[in-house]
PDB file of C-alpha atoms in Angstrom:
ATOM      1  CA  MET A   1       0.424  -6.499 -26.921  1.00  0.00           C
ATOM      2  CA  SER A   2       0.285  -5.585 -23.409  1.00  0.00           C
ATOM      3  CA  GLY A   3      -2.823  -5.037 -21.123  1.00  0.00           C
ATOM      4  CA  PRO A   4      -3.646  -4.421 -17.470  1.00  0.00           C
ATOM      5  CA  ALA A   5      -2.708  -8.018 -16.699  1.00  0.00           C
ATOM      6  CA  ASP A   6       0.848  -7.328 -17.958  1.00  0.00           C
ATOM      7  CA  LEU A   7       1.075  -4.060 -16.000  1.00  0.00           C
ATOM      8  CA  TYR A   8      -0.091  -5.899 -12.867  1.00  0.00           C
ATOM      9  CA  ARG A   9       2.532  -8.471 -13.320  1.00  0.00           C
ATOM     10  CA  THR A  10       5.314  -6.156 -14.109  1.00  0.00           C
ATOM     11  CA  VAL A  11       4.790  -3.587 -11.346  1.00  0.00           C
ATOM     12  CA  VAL A  12       3.517  -6.044  -8.769  1.00  0.00           C
ATOM     13  CA  LEU A  13       6.153  -8.424  -9.289  1.00  0.00           C
ATOM     14  CA  GLU A  14       8.896  -5.811  -9.390  1.00  0.00           C
ATOM     15  CA  HIS A  15       7.914  -4.239  -6.111  1.00  0.00           C
ATOM     16  CA  GLY A  16       7.220  -7.713  -4.667  1.00  0.00           C
ATOM     17  CA  LYS A  17      10.625  -9.056  -5.487  1.00  0.00           C
ATOM     18  CA  ARG A  18      12.493  -5.738  -4.781  1.00  0.00           C
ATOM     19  CA  PRO A  19      10.396  -3.819  -2.232  1.00  0.00           C
ATOM     20  CA  ARG A  20      11.279  -0.294  -1.342  1.00  0.00           C
ATOM     21  CA  ASN A  21      11.392   1.244   2.139  1.00  0.00           C
ATOM     22  CA  VAL A  22      11.625  -2.133   4.046  1.00  0.00           C
ATOM     23  CA  GLY A  23      12.614  -1.861   7.644  1.00  0.00           C
ATOM     24  CA  THR A  24      12.046   0.479  10.550  1.00  0.00           C
ATOM     25  CA  LEU A  25      12.391   4.164  11.238  1.00  0.00           C
ATOM     26  CA  ALA A  26      14.447   5.282  14.066  1.00  0.00           C
ATOM     27  CA  ASP A  27      12.309   8.551  14.258  1.00  0.00           C
ATOM     28  CA  ALA A  28       8.932   7.011  13.653  1.00  0.00           C
ATOM     29  CA  THR A  29       6.103   9.063  15.024  1.00  0.00           C
ATOM     30  CA  HIS A  30       3.283   6.720  14.033  1.00  0.00           C
ATOM     31  CA  ALA A  31       3.126   3.027  13.673  1.00  0.00           C
ATOM     32  CA  ALA A  32       0.594   0.164  13.484  1.00  0.00           C
ATOM     33  CA  GLU A  33       0.512  -3.517  12.883  1.00  0.00           C
ATOM     34  CA  GLY A  34      -1.988  -5.349  10.810  1.00  0.00           C
ATOM     35  CA  ASP A  35      -2.624  -8.892   9.873  1.00  0.00           C
ATOM     36  CA  ASN A  36      -4.962 -10.973   7.774  1.00  0.00           C
ATOM     37  CA  PRO A  37      -5.920 -14.073   9.942  1.00  0.00           C
ATOM     38  CA  LEU A  38      -7.160 -15.913   6.953  1.00  0.00           C
ATOM     39  CA  CYS A  39      -3.703 -16.292   5.417  1.00  0.00           C
ATOM     40  CA  GLY A  40      -1.289 -15.278   8.172  1.00  0.00           C
ATOM     41  CA  ASP A  41       0.170 -12.213   6.365  1.00  0.00           C
ATOM     42  CA  ALA A  42       1.359  -9.519   8.789  1.00  0.00           C
ATOM     43  CA  VAL A  43       2.706  -6.149   8.281  1.00  0.00           C
ATOM     44  CA  ARG A  44       4.023  -3.253  10.337  1.00  0.00           C
ATOM     45  CA  VAL A  45       3.878   0.347   8.897  1.00  0.00           C
ATOM     46  CA  GLU A  46       5.858   3.175  10.425  1.00  0.00           C
ATOM     47  CA  VAL A  47       5.624   6.891   9.595  1.00  0.00           C
ATOM     48  CA  GLU A  48       7.846   9.740  10.334  1.00  0.00           C
ATOM     49  CA  ARG A  49       5.596  12.689  10.364  1.00  0.00           C
ATOM     50  CA  ARG A  50       6.953  16.222  10.302  1.00  0.00           C
ATOM     51  CA  GLY A  51       3.995  18.605  10.936  1.00  0.00           C
ATOM     52  CA  ASP A  52       1.375  17.567   8.411  1.00  0.00           C
ATOM     53  CA  VAL A  53       3.737  15.864   6.019  1.00  0.00           C
ATOM     54  CA  LEU A  54       4.570  12.137   5.819  1.00  0.00           C
ATOM     55  CA  ALA A  55       8.339  12.675   5.469  1.00  0.00           C
ATOM     56  CA  ARG A  56       9.249   8.913   5.376  1.00  0.00           C
ATOM     57  CA  LEU A  57       7.402   5.579   5.570  1.00  0.00           C
ATOM     58  CA  ALA A  58       8.643   2.162   6.104  1.00  0.00           C
ATOM     59  CA  PHE A  59       7.239  -1.290   6.378  1.00  0.00           C
ATOM     60  CA  ALA A  60       8.241  -4.796   7.576  1.00  0.00           C
ATOM     61  CA  GLY A  61       6.460  -8.076   7.917  1.00  0.00           C
ATOM     62  CA  GLU A  62       5.860 -11.566   6.726  1.00  0.00           C
ATOM     63  CA  SER A  63       3.591 -11.475   3.769  1.00  0.00           C
ATOM     64  CA  CYS A  64       2.731 -12.549   0.221  1.00  0.00           C
ATOM     65  CA  VAL A  65       3.953 -10.570  -2.847  1.00  0.00           C
ATOM     66  CA  LEU A  66       0.795  -8.755  -3.231  1.00  0.00           C
ATOM     67  CA  VAL A  67       1.029  -7.231   0.305  1.00  0.00           C
ATOM     68  CA  THR A  68       4.711  -6.543  -0.017  1.00  0.00           C
ATOM     69  CA  ALA A  69       4.199  -4.806  -3.515  1.00  0.00           C
ATOM     70  CA  SER A  70       1.261  -2.830  -2.217  1.00  0.00           C
ATOM     71  CA  ALA A  71       3.201  -1.804   0.889  1.00  0.00           C
ATOM     72  CA  SER A  72       6.199  -0.907  -1.329  1.00  0.00           C
ATOM     73  CA  LEU A  73       4.158   1.149  -3.745  1.00  0.00           C
ATOM     74  CA  MET A  74       2.318   2.773  -0.900  1.00  0.00           C
ATOM     75  CA  THR A  75       5.566   4.076   0.841  1.00  0.00           C
ATOM     76  CA  GLU A  76       6.718   5.395  -2.570  1.00  0.00           C
ATOM     77  CA  ASP A  77       3.422   6.966  -3.378  1.00  0.00           C
ATOM     78  CA  LEU A  78       2.944   8.741  -0.037  1.00  0.00           C
ATOM     79  CA  ARG A  79       6.367  10.145   0.801  1.00  0.00           C
ATOM     80  CA  GLY A  80       5.983  13.920   1.061  1.00  0.00           C
ATOM     81  CA  ALA A  81       2.099  13.714   1.089  1.00  0.00           C
ATOM     82  CA  SER A  82       0.034  15.541   3.693  1.00  0.00           C
ATOM     83  CA  VAL A  83      -1.908  13.465   6.153  1.00  0.00           C
ATOM     84  CA  ALA A  84      -5.128  14.427   4.411  1.00  0.00           C
ATOM     85  CA  GLU A  85      -3.827  13.358   0.959  1.00  0.00           C
ATOM     86  CA  ALA A  86      -2.710  10.102   2.517  1.00  0.00           C
ATOM     87  CA  ARG A  87      -6.135   9.425   3.774  1.00  0.00           C
ATOM     88  CA  ARG A  88      -7.627  10.296   0.380  1.00  0.00           C
ATOM     89  CA  ARG A  89      -5.282   7.987  -1.430  1.00  0.00           C
ATOM     90  CA  ALA A  90      -6.136   5.135   1.032  1.00  0.00           C
ATOM     91  CA  ALA A  91      -9.852   5.793   0.435  1.00  0.00           C
ATOM     92  CA  ALA A  92      -9.196   5.797  -3.307  1.00  0.00           C
ATOM     93  CA  MET A  93      -7.310   2.431  -3.000  1.00  0.00           C
ATOM     94  CA  GLU A  94     -10.087   0.886  -0.803  1.00  0.00           C
ATOM     95  CA  ALA A  95     -12.649   1.887  -3.648  1.00  0.00           C
ATOM     96  CA  PHE A  96     -10.318   0.703  -6.416  1.00  0.00           C
ATOM     97  CA  CYS A  97      -9.240  -2.566  -5.003  1.00  0.00           C
ATOM     98  CA  ALA A  98     -12.478  -3.603  -3.314  1.00  0.00           C
ATOM     99  CA  GLU A  99     -14.993  -2.454  -5.820  1.00  0.00           C
ATOM    100  CA  GLY A 100     -13.107  -1.566  -8.988  1.00  0.00           C
ATOM    101  CA  ARG A 101     -14.205   2.088  -8.657  1.00  0.00           C
ATOM    102  CA  GLY A 102     -12.025   5.092  -9.285  1.00  0.00           C
ATOM    103  CA  ASP A 103      -9.727   6.835 -11.718  1.00  0.00           C
ATOM    104  CA  ALA A 104      -6.932   4.491 -12.551  1.00  0.00           C
ATOM    105  CA  ALA A 105      -4.889   7.171 -14.215  1.00  0.00           C
ATOM    106  CA  ALA A 106      -5.023   9.340 -10.960  1.00  0.00           C
ATOM    107  CA  LEU A 107      -3.514   6.385  -9.088  1.00  0.00           C
ATOM    108  CA  GLY A 108      -0.365   6.146 -11.180  1.00  0.00           C
ATOM    109  CA  PRO A 109       1.635   3.049 -10.449  1.00  0.00           C
ATOM    110  CA  LEU A 110      -1.038   1.963  -8.004  1.00  0.00           C
ATOM    111  CA  ALA A 111      -3.342   1.227 -10.949  1.00  0.00           C
ATOM    112  CA  ALA A 112      -1.324  -2.015 -11.226  1.00  0.00           C
ATOM    113  CA  PHE A 113      -3.998  -3.389  -8.666  1.00  0.00           C
ATOM    114  CA  ALA A 114      -6.750  -2.725 -11.134  1.00  0.00           C
ATOM    115  CA  ASP A 115      -7.716  -6.441 -11.386  1.00  0.00           C
ATOM    116  CA  VAL A 116      -7.716  -7.183  -7.632  1.00  0.00           C
ATOM    117  CA  HIS A 117     -11.469  -6.512  -7.154  1.00  0.00           C
ATOM    118  CA  ARG A 118     -12.053  -9.524  -9.408  1.00  0.00           C
ATOM    119  CA  HIS A 119     -10.321 -11.786  -6.946  1.00  0.00           C
ATOM    120  CA  PRO A 120     -12.070 -11.397  -3.633  1.00  0.00           C
ATOM    121  CA  ALA A 121      -9.508 -13.468  -1.642  1.00  0.00           C
ATOM    122  CA  ARG A 122      -6.854 -11.050  -2.775  1.00  0.00           C
ATOM    123  CA  ILE A 123      -8.433  -7.667  -1.822  1.00  0.00           C
ATOM    124  CA  ALA A 124      -7.482  -7.956   1.793  1.00  0.00           C
ATOM    125  CA  CYS A 125      -3.823  -8.578   0.705  1.00  0.00           C
ATOM    126  CA  ALA A 126      -3.770  -5.391  -1.551  1.00  0.00           C
ATOM    127  CA  LEU A 127      -5.299  -3.296   1.234  1.00  0.00           C
ATOM    128  CA  LEU A 128      -3.622  -4.593   4.337  1.00  0.00           C
ATOM    129  CA  PRO A 129      -0.781  -2.010   4.213  1.00  0.00           C
ATOM    130  CA  TRP A 130      -3.314   0.983   3.505  1.00  0.00           C
ATOM    131  CA  ARG A 131      -5.641  -0.029   6.288  1.00  0.00           C
ATOM    132  CA  THR A 132      -2.650  -0.422   8.581  1.00  0.00           C
ATOM    133  CA  LEU A 133      -1.307   3.030   7.626  1.00  0.00           C
ATOM    134  CA  VAL A 134      -4.755   4.618   8.391  1.00  0.00           C
ATOM    135  CA  ARG A 135      -4.719   2.938  11.803  1.00  0.00           C
ATOM    136  CA  ALA A 136      -1.182   4.337  12.348  1.00  0.00           C
ATOM    137  CA  LEU A 137      -2.397   7.836  11.438  1.00  0.00           C
ATOM    138  CA  ASP A 138      -5.402   7.593  13.734  1.00  0.00           C
ATOM    139  CA  ASP A 139      -3.199   6.856  16.792  1.00  0.00           C
TER     140      ASP A 139
END
């Protein structure tokens, strides 16, 4: 029998071991760097924005499997999204990971982070790419 913990392990470990969209974008229009001073994780998020659409996203950095998986899933989830939708998804992830609030079904594969709110030390890891993306979009 599988449960949320199995989903977490499967999706997070898959994206942590084989992350998608790693690297840099030659045509990045927005970028930001973020870090977690408590553990030393660091990530850079780059976006190629065409009009109001996030055409491509990439990330790079030195980080744990949770940050890597979150960044990988984020870049997959937001490709082709509008800026407004990206901000809504980032806010939904913030509520979901930090407080355990939100509609897991609406988050799709991002629901793999359902148990993160129960581990306060890991919340910053799961949200580091999302918070960095929002800073990139604010610039």
